[in-house]
């Protein structure tokens, strides 16, 4: 099961209104992750309609929409990807509330540490992968129970 997890690059959507941050993220992680970069929440929404991603990282402070507002707006349509908030400002009440409501998996402050950021991304992907694997196994279990019920009814009738 875990070998399946390591067979492909993690697909990340990174949303930040500052081009320098987008380029820094790209140059740091382009060799190890499959990256999609967006300069706004609306651009990120367009990417999400065309591409499946595992993790979405968004800057909190963007001019047209905050990262948390963006996450709130997409969470019902795209519940699967793990969401990470990136902020230079720490409003701990807001961040704590977002974590408690399971709106975000984790938050990081700017400037970010490359090794720590990579570790958070890998841990987030492990959580993403395990949740998907769990849903798959639950579906298989449900199907097996239904088959068992059908067989049981057939035995009762004979």
Tab-separated table of N, CA and C in Angstrom:
chain	number	residue	atom	x	y	z
A	1	UNK	N	0.830	-1.191	0.000
A	1	UNK	CA	0.000	0.000	0.000
A	1	UNK	C	0.876	1.256	0.000
A	2	UNK	N	1.881	1.315	0.852
A	2	UNK	CA	2.720	2.497	0.920
A	2	UNK	C	3.582	2.649	-0.328
A	3	UNK	N	3.935	1.527	-1.000
A	3	UNK	CA	4.713	1.645	-2.225
A	3	UNK	C	3.893	2.346	-3.301
A	4	UNK	N	2.575	2.124	-3.320
A	4	UNK	CA	1.697	2.845	-4.245
A	4	UNK	C	1.812	4.349	-4.008
A	5	UNK	N	1.938	4.725	-2.754
A	5	UNK	CA	1.995	6.125	-2.393
A	5	UNK	C	3.227	6.792	-2.986
A	6	UNK	N	4.312	6.057	-3.128
A	6	UNK	CA	5.557	6.641	-3.597
A	6	UNK	C	5.780	6.490	-5.099
A	7	UNK	N	4.790	5.981	-5.823
A	7	UNK	CA	4.976	5.711	-7.246
A	7	UNK	C	4.830	6.936	-8.137
A	8	UNK	N	4.271	8.019	-7.646
A	8	UNK	CA	4.115	9.202	-8.480
A	8	UNK	C	4.431	10.464	-7.685
A	9	UNK	N	4.684	11.517	-8.435
A	9	UNK	CA	4.971	12.795	-7.784
A	9	UNK	C	3.693	13.358	-7.160
A	10	UNK	N	3.847	13.997	-6.030
A	10	UNK	CA	2.732	14.661	-5.365
A	10	UNK	C	2.330	15.865	-6.212
A	11	UNK	N	1.025	16.002	-6.463
A	11	UNK	CA	0.511	17.108	-7.272
A	11	UNK	C	0.071	18.238	-6.348
A	12	UNK	N	0.721	19.388	-6.498
A	12	UNK	CA	0.481	20.524	-5.613
A	12	UNK	C	0.013	21.741	-6.408
A	13	UNK	N	-1.038	22.382	-5.913
A	13	UNK	CA	-1.466	23.678	-6.411
A	13	UNK	C	-1.020	24.714	-5.383
A	14	UNK	N	-0.195	25.662	-5.826
A	14	UNK	CA	0.296	26.719	-4.939
A	14	UNK	C	-0.303	28.041	-5.402
A	15	UNK	N	-0.995	28.737	-4.487
A	15	UNK	CA	-1.694	29.981	-4.806
A	15	UNK	C	-1.081	31.124	-4.004
A	16	UNK	N	-0.570	32.120	-4.725
A	16	UNK	CA	0.040	33.281	-4.071
A	16	UNK	C	0.002	34.433	-5.062
A	17	UNK	N	-0.382	35.616	-4.608
A	17	UNK	CA	-0.476	36.766	-5.504
A	17	UNK	C	0.887	37.389	-5.814
A	18	UNK	N	1.920	36.992	-5.088
A	18	UNK	CA	3.253	37.560	-5.317
A	18	UNK	C	4.066	36.633	-6.214
A	19	UNK	N	4.414	37.146	-7.402
A	19	UNK	CA	5.148	36.362	-8.389
A	19	UNK	C	6.468	35.829	-7.836
A	20	UNK	N	7.137	36.608	-7.014
A	20	UNK	CA	8.427	36.170	-6.460
A	20	UNK	C	8.263	34.916	-5.594
A	21	UNK	N	7.146	34.840	-4.865
A	21	UNK	CA	6.877	33.653	-4.042
A	21	UNK	C	6.557	32.437	-4.912
A	22	UNK	N	5.806	32.660	-5.993
A	22	UNK	CA	5.499	31.568	-6.918
A	22	UNK	C	6.788	31.011	-7.527
A	23	UNK	N	7.674	31.909	-7.936
A	23	UNK	CA	8.929	31.470	-8.562
A	23	UNK	C	9.851	30.785	-7.540
A	24	UNK	N	9.876	31.285	-6.314
A	24	UNK	CA	10.689	30.647	-5.269
A	24	UNK	C	10.183	29.231	-4.994
A	25	UNK	N	8.863	29.085	-4.929
A	25	UNK	CA	8.278	27.764	-4.695
A	25	UNK	C	8.613	26.830	-5.853
A	26	UNK	N	8.462	27.340	-7.080
A	26	UNK	CA	8.752	26.531	-8.266
A	26	UNK	C	10.218	26.093	-8.279
A	27	UNK	N	11.125	27.017	-8.074
A	27	UNK	CA	12.550	26.656	-8.146
A	27	UNK	C	12.958	25.712	-7.020
A	28	UNK	N	12.301	25.805	-5.886
A	28	UNK	CA	12.625	24.934	-4.753
A	28	UNK	C	12.097	23.514	-4.936
A	29	UNK	N	10.883	23.384	-5.460
A	29	UNK	CA	10.213	22.084	-5.433
A	29	UNK	C	9.902	21.453	-6.794
A	30	UNK	N	10.267	22.085	-7.897
A	30	UNK	CA	9.860	21.568	-9.214
A	30	UNK	C	10.431	20.193	-9.541
A	31	UNK	N	11.557	19.844	-8.977
A	31	UNK	CA	12.161	18.545	-9.283
A	31	UNK	C	11.525	17.392	-8.507
A	32	UNK	N	10.907	17.708	-7.377
A	32	UNK	CA	10.373	16.623	-6.543
A	32	UNK	C	8.851	16.531	-6.521
A	33	UNK	N	8.164	17.606	-6.917
A	33	UNK	CA	6.709	17.600	-6.931
A	33	UNK	C	6.196	18.035	-8.302
A	34	UNK	N	4.951	17.668	-8.604
A	34	UNK	CA	4.275	18.100	-9.817
A	34	UNK	C	3.515	19.375	-9.444
A	35	UNK	N	3.930	20.525	-9.977
A	35	UNK	CA	3.425	21.816	-9.506
A	35	UNK	C	2.466	22.499	-10.471
A	36	UNK	N	1.456	23.131	-9.877
A	36	UNK	CA	0.553	24.035	-10.578
A	36	UNK	C	0.597	25.340	-9.785
A	37	UNK	N	0.860	26.453	-10.464
A	37	UNK	CA	0.984	27.739	-9.786
A	37	UNK	C	-0.129	28.677	-10.221
A	38	UNK	N	-0.701	29.393	-9.257
A	38	UNK	CA	-1.768	30.342	-9.543
A	38	UNK	C	-1.485	31.657	-8.823
A	39	UNK	N	-1.694	32.769	-9.538
A	39	UNK	CA	-1.464	34.090	-8.959
A	39	UNK	C	-2.678	34.674	-8.269
A	40	UNK	N	-3.803	33.924	-8.281
A	40	UNK	CA	-5.024	34.390	-7.615
A	40	UNK	C	-5.926	33.191	-7.323
A	41	UNK	N	-6.905	33.422	-6.478
A	41	UNK	CA	-7.863	32.363	-6.150
A	41	UNK	C	-8.671	31.968	-7.388
A	42	UNK	N	-9.036	32.938	-8.214
A	42	UNK	CA	-9.795	32.618	-9.424
A	42	UNK	C	-8.976	31.790	-10.399
A	43	UNK	N	-7.713	32.116	-10.539
A	43	UNK	CA	-6.827	31.319	-11.392
A	43	UNK	C	-6.707	29.896	-10.837
A	44	UNK	N	-6.648	29.761	-9.513
A	44	UNK	CA	-6.565	28.447	-8.870
A	44	UNK	C	-7.825	27.629	-9.147
A	45	UNK	N	-8.980	28.283	-9.117
A	45	UNK	CA	-10.237	27.576	-9.404
A	45	UNK	C	-10.230	27.012	-10.829
A	46	UNK	N	-9.699	27.776	-11.775
A	46	UNK	CA	-9.612	27.300	-13.162
A	46	UNK	C	-8.697	26.083	-13.254
A	47	UNK	N	-7.602	26.114	-12.540
A	47	UNK	CA	-6.678	24.969	-12.529
A	47	UNK	C	-7.380	23.744	-11.952
A	48	UNK	N	-8.130	23.938	-10.871
A	48	UNK	CA	-8.831	22.821	-10.229
A	48	UNK	C	-9.878	22.178	-11.139
A	49	UNK	N	-10.471	22.951	-12.037
A	49	UNK	CA	-11.459	22.357	-12.942
A	49	UNK	C	-10.787	21.450	-13.976
A	50	UNK	N	-9.514	21.701	-14.261
A	50	UNK	CA	-8.807	20.932	-15.294
A	50	UNK	C	-7.840	19.884	-14.766
A	51	UNK	N	-7.449	19.995	-13.493
A	51	UNK	CA	-6.412	19.116	-12.958
A	51	UNK	C	-6.779	18.616	-11.567
A	52	UNK	N	-6.516	17.338	-11.333
A	52	UNK	CA	-6.681	16.775	-9.995
A	52	UNK	C	-5.387	17.046	-9.226
A	53	UNK	N	-5.518	17.572	-8.018
A	53	UNK	CA	-4.345	17.822	-7.183
A	53	UNK	C	-4.507	17.128	-5.838
A	54	UNK	N	-3.369	16.857	-5.204
A	54	UNK	CA	-3.367	16.195	-3.902
A	54	UNK	C	-3.366	17.208	-2.764
A	55	UNK	N	-2.645	18.306	-2.985
A	55	UNK	CA	-2.448	19.306	-1.930
A	55	UNK	C	-2.636	20.694	-2.528
A	56	UNK	N	-3.315	21.554	-1.773
A	56	UNK	CA	-3.471	22.955	-2.176
A	56	UNK	C	-2.833	23.808	-1.080
A	57	UNK	N	-1.911	24.650	-1.487
A	57	UNK	CA	-1.251	25.577	-0.566
A	57	UNK	C	-1.648	26.980	-1.004
A	58	UNK	N	-2.172	27.770	-0.077
A	58	UNK	CA	-2.592	29.124	-0.433
A	58	UNK	C	-2.064	30.131	0.577
A	59	UNK	N	-1.664	31.274	0.041
A	59	UNK	CA	-1.259	32.400	0.870
A	59	UNK	C	-2.513	32.991	1.515
A	60	UNK	N	-2.428	33.386	2.760
A	60	UNK	CA	-3.579	33.968	3.448
A	60	UNK	C	-3.891	35.368	2.933
A	61	UNK	N	-2.862	36.190	2.761
A	61	UNK	CA	-3.085	37.594	2.394
A	61	UNK	C	-2.939	37.795	0.891
A	62	UNK	N	-4.088	37.787	0.206
A	62	UNK	CA	-4.116	38.103	-1.218
A	62	UNK	C	-5.129	39.226	-1.402
A	63	UNK	N	-4.936	40.094	-2.383
A	63	UNK	CA	-5.791	41.288	-2.499
A	63	UNK	C	-7.282	41.003	-2.731
A	64	UNK	N	-7.604	40.025	-3.571
A	64	UNK	CA	-9.021	39.829	-3.891
A	64	UNK	C	-9.730	38.856	-2.952
A	65	UNK	N	-8.982	37.949	-2.331
A	65	UNK	CA	-9.603	36.915	-1.494
A	65	UNK	C	-8.538	36.315	-0.577
A	66	UNK	N	-8.878	36.107	0.674
A	66	UNK	CA	-7.906	35.487	1.586
A	66	UNK	C	-7.799	33.995	1.285
A	67	UNK	N	-6.713	33.404	1.733
A	67	UNK	CA	-6.533	31.967	1.569
A	67	UNK	C	-7.642	31.177	2.237
A	68	UNK	N	-8.024	31.577	3.443
A	68	UNK	CA	-9.098	30.859	4.155
A	68	UNK	C	-10.438	30.993	3.432
A	69	UNK	N	-10.727	32.175	2.890
A	69	UNK	CA	-11.969	32.334	2.124
A	69	UNK	C	-11.943	31.460	0.878
A	70	UNK	N	-10.790	31.385	0.236
A	70	UNK	CA	-10.636	30.525	-0.939
A	70	UNK	C	-10.890	29.064	-0.556
A	71	UNK	N	-10.257	28.614	0.523
A	71	UNK	CA	-10.450	27.230	0.969
A	71	UNK	C	-11.919	26.950	1.296
A	72	UNK	N	-12.568	27.890	1.970
A	72	UNK	CA	-13.981	27.729	2.308
A	72	UNK	C	-14.820	27.588	1.041
A	73	UNK	N	-14.499	28.399	0.042
A	73	UNK	CA	-15.299	28.399	-1.185
A	73	UNK	C	-15.136	27.123	-2.019
A	74	UNK	N	-14.016	26.427	-1.882
A	74	UNK	CA	-13.781	25.233	-2.701
A	74	UNK	C	-13.961	23.922	-1.940
A	75	UNK	N	-14.098	23.996	-0.620
A	75	UNK	CA	-14.055	22.775	0.195
A	75	UNK	C	-15.171	21.780	-0.125
A	76	UNK	N	-16.370	22.241	-0.501
A	76	UNK	CA	-17.426	21.277	-0.805
A	76	UNK	C	-17.257	20.675	-2.202
A	77	UNK	N	-16.762	21.454	-3.147
A	77	UNK	CA	-16.571	20.942	-4.507
A	77	UNK	C	-15.304	20.092	-4.618
A	78	UNK	N	-14.278	20.443	-3.847
A	78	UNK	CA	-13.000	19.723	-3.863
A	78	UNK	C	-12.611	19.329	-2.434
A	79	UNK	N	-13.312	18.352	-1.847
A	79	UNK	CA	-13.040	17.996	-0.447
A	79	UNK	C	-11.771	17.163	-0.252
A	80	UNK	N	-11.316	16.489	-1.295
A	80	UNK	CA	-10.200	15.547	-1.160
A	80	UNK	C	-8.836	16.183	-0.911
A	81	UNK	N	-8.432	17.204	-1.681
A	81	UNK	CA	-7.065	17.716	-1.492
A	81	UNK	C	-6.831	18.248	-0.072
A	82	UNK	N	-5.645	18.013	0.405
A	82	UNK	CA	-5.223	18.544	1.705
A	82	UNK	C	-4.925	20.031	1.517
A	83	UNK	N	-5.356	20.853	2.469
A	83	UNK	CA	-5.175	22.299	2.364
A	83	UNK	C	-4.182	22.799	3.413
A	84	UNK	N	-3.207	23.583	2.936
A	84	UNK	CA	-2.185	24.176	3.807
A	84	UNK	C	-2.225	25.681	3.607
A	85	UNK	N	-2.260	26.413	4.703
A	85	UNK	CA	-2.291	27.877	4.667
A	85	UNK	C	-0.889	28.422	4.898
A	86	UNK	N	-0.516	29.389	4.084
A	86	UNK	CA	0.790	30.030	4.202
A	86	UNK	C	0.566	31.497	4.522
A	87	UNK	N	1.195	31.977	5.582
A	87	UNK	CA	0.973	33.366	5.973
A	87	UNK	C	2.221	34.011	6.565
A	88	UNK	N	2.352	35.286	6.298
A	88	UNK	CA	3.432	36.059	6.907
A	88	UNK	C	2.933	36.674	8.211
A	89	UNK	N	1.634	36.667	8.371
A	89	UNK	CA	1.012	37.266	9.551
A	89	UNK	C	0.373	36.158	10.371
A	90	UNK	N	0.513	36.235	11.654
A	90	UNK	CA	-0.050	35.164	12.471
A	90	UNK	C	-1.237	35.667	13.275
A	91	UNK	N	-2.399	35.343	12.824
A	91	UNK	CA	-3.628	35.564	13.579
A	91	UNK	C	-3.990	34.194	14.131
A	92	UNK	N	-3.416	33.870	15.279
A	92	UNK	CA	-3.529	32.520	15.818
A	92	UNK	C	-4.975	32.089	16.060
A	93	UNK	N	-5.834	33.024	16.429
A	93	UNK	CA	-7.247	32.667	16.636
A	93	UNK	C	-7.857	32.160	15.328
A	94	UNK	N	-7.602	32.885	14.250
A	94	UNK	CA	-8.131	32.521	12.938
A	94	UNK	C	-7.577	31.179	12.466
A	95	UNK	N	-6.284	30.999	12.618
A	95	UNK	CA	-5.629	29.766	12.186
A	95	UNK	C	-6.102	28.578	13.013
A	96	UNK	N	-6.172	28.754	14.328
A	96	UNK	CA	-6.626	27.684	15.221
A	96	UNK	C	-8.053	27.273	14.871
A	97	UNK	N	-8.900	28.245	14.619
A	97	UNK	CA	-10.289	27.959	14.247
A	97	UNK	C	-10.344	27.181	12.928
A	98	UNK	N	-9.506	27.556	11.971
A	98	UNK	CA	-9.476	26.868	10.671
A	98	UNK	C	-9.016	25.423	10.827
A	99	UNK	N	-8.047	25.189	11.696
A	99	UNK	CA	-7.586	23.820	11.947
A	99	UNK	C	-8.679	23.023	12.641
A	100	UNK	N	-9.312	23.604	13.646
A	100	UNK	CA	-10.382	22.912	14.384
A	100	UNK	C	-11.559	22.545	13.487
A	101	UNK	N	-11.885	23.420	12.556
A	101	UNK	CA	-12.994	23.158	11.637
A	101	UNK	C	-12.570	22.247	10.485
A	102	UNK	N	-11.318	21.820	10.513
A	102	UNK	CA	-10.743	20.949	9.476
A	102	UNK	C	-10.774	21.601	8.101
A	103	UNK	N	-10.719	22.937	8.103
A	103	UNK	CA	-10.636	23.675	6.850
A	103	UNK	C	-9.217	23.584	6.296
A	104	UNK	N	-8.238	23.550	7.210
A	104	UNK	CA	-6.845	23.398	6.793
A	104	UNK	C	-6.194	22.262	7.578
A	105	UNK	N	-5.234	21.634	6.945
A	105	UNK	CA	-4.465	20.557	7.565
A	105	UNK	C	-3.361	21.142	8.443
A	106	UNK	N	-2.745	22.214	7.946
A	106	UNK	CA	-1.597	22.801	8.631
A	106	UNK	C	-1.427	24.236	8.146
A	107	UNK	N	-0.644	25.005	8.883
A	107	UNK	CA	-0.291	26.337	8.409
A	107	UNK	C	1.212	26.510	8.562
A	108	UNK	N	1.763	27.343	7.705
A	108	UNK	CA	3.183	27.672	7.749
A	108	UNK	C	3.327	29.183	7.692
A	109	UNK	N	4.341	29.688	8.354
A	109	UNK	CA	4.585	31.118	8.302
A	109	UNK	C	5.725	31.416	7.327
A	110	UNK	N	5.647	32.594	6.734
A	110	UNK	CA	6.706	33.077	5.851
A	110	UNK	C	7.729	33.806	6.706
A	111	UNK	N	8.976	33.792	6.343
A	111	UNK	CA	9.556	32.987	5.265
A	111	UNK	C	9.607	31.523	5.692
A	112	UNK	N	9.400	30.618	4.751
A	112	UNK	CA	9.354	29.202	5.068
A	112	UNK	C	10.732	28.565	4.975
A	113	UNK	N	10.883	27.535	5.773
A	113	UNK	CA	12.102	26.734	5.773
A	113	UNK	C	11.892	25.580	4.800
A	114	UNK	N	12.778	25.426	3.820
A	114	UNK	CA	12.610	24.432	2.759
A	114	UNK	C	12.437	23.007	3.273
A	115	UNK	N	13.306	22.576	4.169
A	115	UNK	CA	13.237	21.199	4.676
A	115	UNK	C	11.943	20.969	5.464
A	116	UNK	N	11.567	21.931	6.296
A	116	UNK	CA	10.343	21.811	7.078
A	116	UNK	C	9.118	21.797	6.157
A	117	UNK	N	9.099	22.690	5.170
A	117	UNK	CA	7.989	22.769	4.217
A	117	UNK	C	7.854	21.444	3.464
A	118	UNK	N	8.961	20.879	3.001
A	118	UNK	CA	8.953	19.600	2.290
A	118	UNK	C	8.392	18.499	3.195
A	119	UNK	N	8.801	18.497	4.446
A	119	UNK	CA	8.308	17.506	5.405
A	119	UNK	C	6.795	17.634	5.616
A	120	UNK	N	6.301	18.859	5.744
A	120	UNK	CA	4.863	19.093	5.918
A	120	UNK	C	4.102	18.605	4.694
A	121	UNK	N	4.622	18.884	3.507
A	121	UNK	CA	3.975	18.437	2.268
A	121	UNK	C	3.926	16.909	2.220
A	122	UNK	N	5.023	16.259	2.543
A	122	UNK	CA	5.055	14.793	2.521
A	122	UNK	C	4.108	14.189	3.556
A	123	UNK	N	4.047	14.775	4.739
A	123	UNK	CA	3.110	14.297	5.763
A	123	UNK	C	1.663	14.522	5.327
A	124	UNK	N	1.404	15.665	4.711
A	124	UNK	CA	0.055	15.959	4.223
A	124	UNK	C	-0.347	14.955	3.152
A	125	UNK	N	0.587	14.618	2.270
A	125	UNK	CA	0.276	13.649	1.222
A	125	UNK	C	0.016	12.260	1.811
A	126	UNK	N	0.757	11.900	2.823
A	126	UNK	CA	0.518	10.609	3.467
A	126	UNK	C	-0.905	10.567	4.030
A	127	UNK	N	-1.327	11.655	4.654
A	127	UNK	CA	-2.684	11.739	5.179
A	127	UNK	C	-3.707	11.657	4.042
A	128	UNK	N	-3.460	12.375	2.955
A	128	UNK	CA	-4.322	12.350	1.777
A	128	UNK	C	-4.436	10.931	1.232
A	129	UNK	N	-3.295	10.275	1.063
A	129	UNK	CA	-3.258	8.921	0.507
A	129	UNK	C	-4.005	7.941	1.414
A	130	UNK	N	-3.771	8.028	2.710
A	130	UNK	CA	-4.421	7.107	3.643
A	130	UNK	C	-5.937	7.312	3.680
A	131	UNK	N	-6.381	8.562	3.581
A	131	UNK	CA	-7.829	8.824	3.537
A	131	UNK	C	-8.450	8.210	2.287
A	132	UNK	N	-7.766	8.352	1.148
A	132	UNK	CA	-8.277	7.767	-0.096
A	132	UNK	C	-8.287	6.238	-0.023
A	133	UNK	N	-7.223	5.679	0.548
A	133	UNK	CA	-7.134	4.223	0.697
A	133	UNK	C	-8.244	3.725	1.615
A	134	UNK	N	-8.509	4.450	2.681
A	134	UNK	CA	-9.563	4.087	3.622
A	134	UNK	C	-10.934	4.092	2.936
A	135	UNK	N	-11.208	5.117	2.117
A	135	UNK	CA	-12.480	5.174	1.390
A	135	UNK	C	-12.611	3.990	0.442
A	136	UNK	N	-11.520	3.637	-0.227
A	136	UNK	CA	-11.526	2.502	-1.143
A	136	UNK	C	-11.831	1.212	-0.384
A	137	UNK	N	-11.186	1.008	0.759
A	137	UNK	CA	-11.401	-0.201	1.554
A	137	UNK	C	-12.812	-0.253	2.123
A	138	UNK	N	-13.347	0.898	2.541
A	138	UNK	CA	-14.725	0.947	3.029
A	138	UNK	C	-15.699	0.552	1.927
A	139	UNK	N	-15.444	0.996	0.701
A	139	UNK	CA	-16.292	0.634	-0.432
A	139	UNK	C	-16.226	-0.875	-0.685
A	140	UNK	N	-15.020	-1.437	-0.650
A	140	UNK	CA	-14.866	-2.879	-0.845
A	140	UNK	C	-15.598	-3.669	0.240
A	141	UNK	N	-15.487	-3.206	1.484
A	141	UNK	CA	-16.158	-3.869	2.600
A	141	UNK	C	-17.672	-3.825	2.421
A	142	UNK	N	-18.200	-2.686	2.003
A	142	UNK	CA	-19.639	-2.555	1.775
A	142	UNK	C	-20.099	-3.525	0.690
A	143	UNK	N	-19.328	-3.602	-0.397
A	143	UNK	CA	-19.676	-4.524	-1.484
A	143	UNK	C	-19.620	-5.973	-1.012
A	144	UNK	N	-18.632	-6.323	-0.209
A	144	UNK	CA	-18.521	-7.696	0.310
A	144	UNK	C	-19.702	-8.022	1.217
A	145	UNK	N	-20.108	-7.071	2.054
A	145	UNK	CA	-21.267	-7.290	2.928
A	145	UNK	C	-22.540	-7.510	2.112
A	146	UNK	N	-22.695	-6.707	1.042
A	146	UNK	CA	-23.876	-6.850	0.193
A	146	UNK	C	-23.888	-8.222	-0.482
A	147	UNK	N	-22.726	-8.681	-0.937
A	147	UNK	CA	-22.638	-10.005	-1.561
A	147	UNK	C	-22.954	-11.100	-0.550
A	148	UNK	N	-22.457	-10.930	0.663
A	148	UNK	CA	-22.720	-11.907	1.717
A	148	UNK	C	-24.212	-11.956	2.047
A	149	UNK	N	-24.842	-10.778	2.111
A	149	UNK	CA	-26.283	-10.721	2.364
A	149	UNK	C	-27.069	-11.436	1.272
A	150	UNK	N	-26.682	-11.208	0.026
A	150	UNK	CA	-27.351	-11.853	-1.111
A	150	UNK	C	-27.196	-13.364	-1.026
A	151	UNK	N	-25.997	-13.833	-0.755
A	151	UNK	CA	-25.757	-15.278	-0.622
A	151	UNK	C	-26.560	-15.875	0.529
A	152	UNK	N	-26.607	-15.152	1.626
A	152	UNK	CA	-27.338	-15.610	2.803
A	152	UNK	C	-28.811	-15.770	2.479
A	153	UNK	N	-29.409	-14.810	1.735
A	153	UNK	CA	-30.820	-14.880	1.357
A	153	UNK	C	-31.058	-16.048	0.409
A	154	UNK	N	-30.100	-16.280	-0.505
A	154	UNK	CA	-30.241	-17.401	-1.448
A	154	UNK	C	-30.215	-18.735	-0.700
A	155	UNK	N	-29.368	-18.842	0.305
A	155	UNK	CA	-29.279	-20.073	1.095
A	155	UNK	C	-30.579	-20.294	1.862
A	156	UNK	N	-31.137	-19.215	2.438
A	156	UNK	CA	-32.404	-19.324	3.173
A	156	UNK	C	-33.537	-19.798	2.276
A	157	UNK	N	-33.541	-19.351	1.012
A	157	UNK	CA	-34.613	-19.722	0.090
A	157	UNK	C	-34.488	-21.149	-0.401
A	158	UNK	N	-33.309	-21.721	-0.363
A	158	UNK	CA	-33.166	-23.091	-0.888
A	158	UNK	C	-33.370	-24.139	0.161
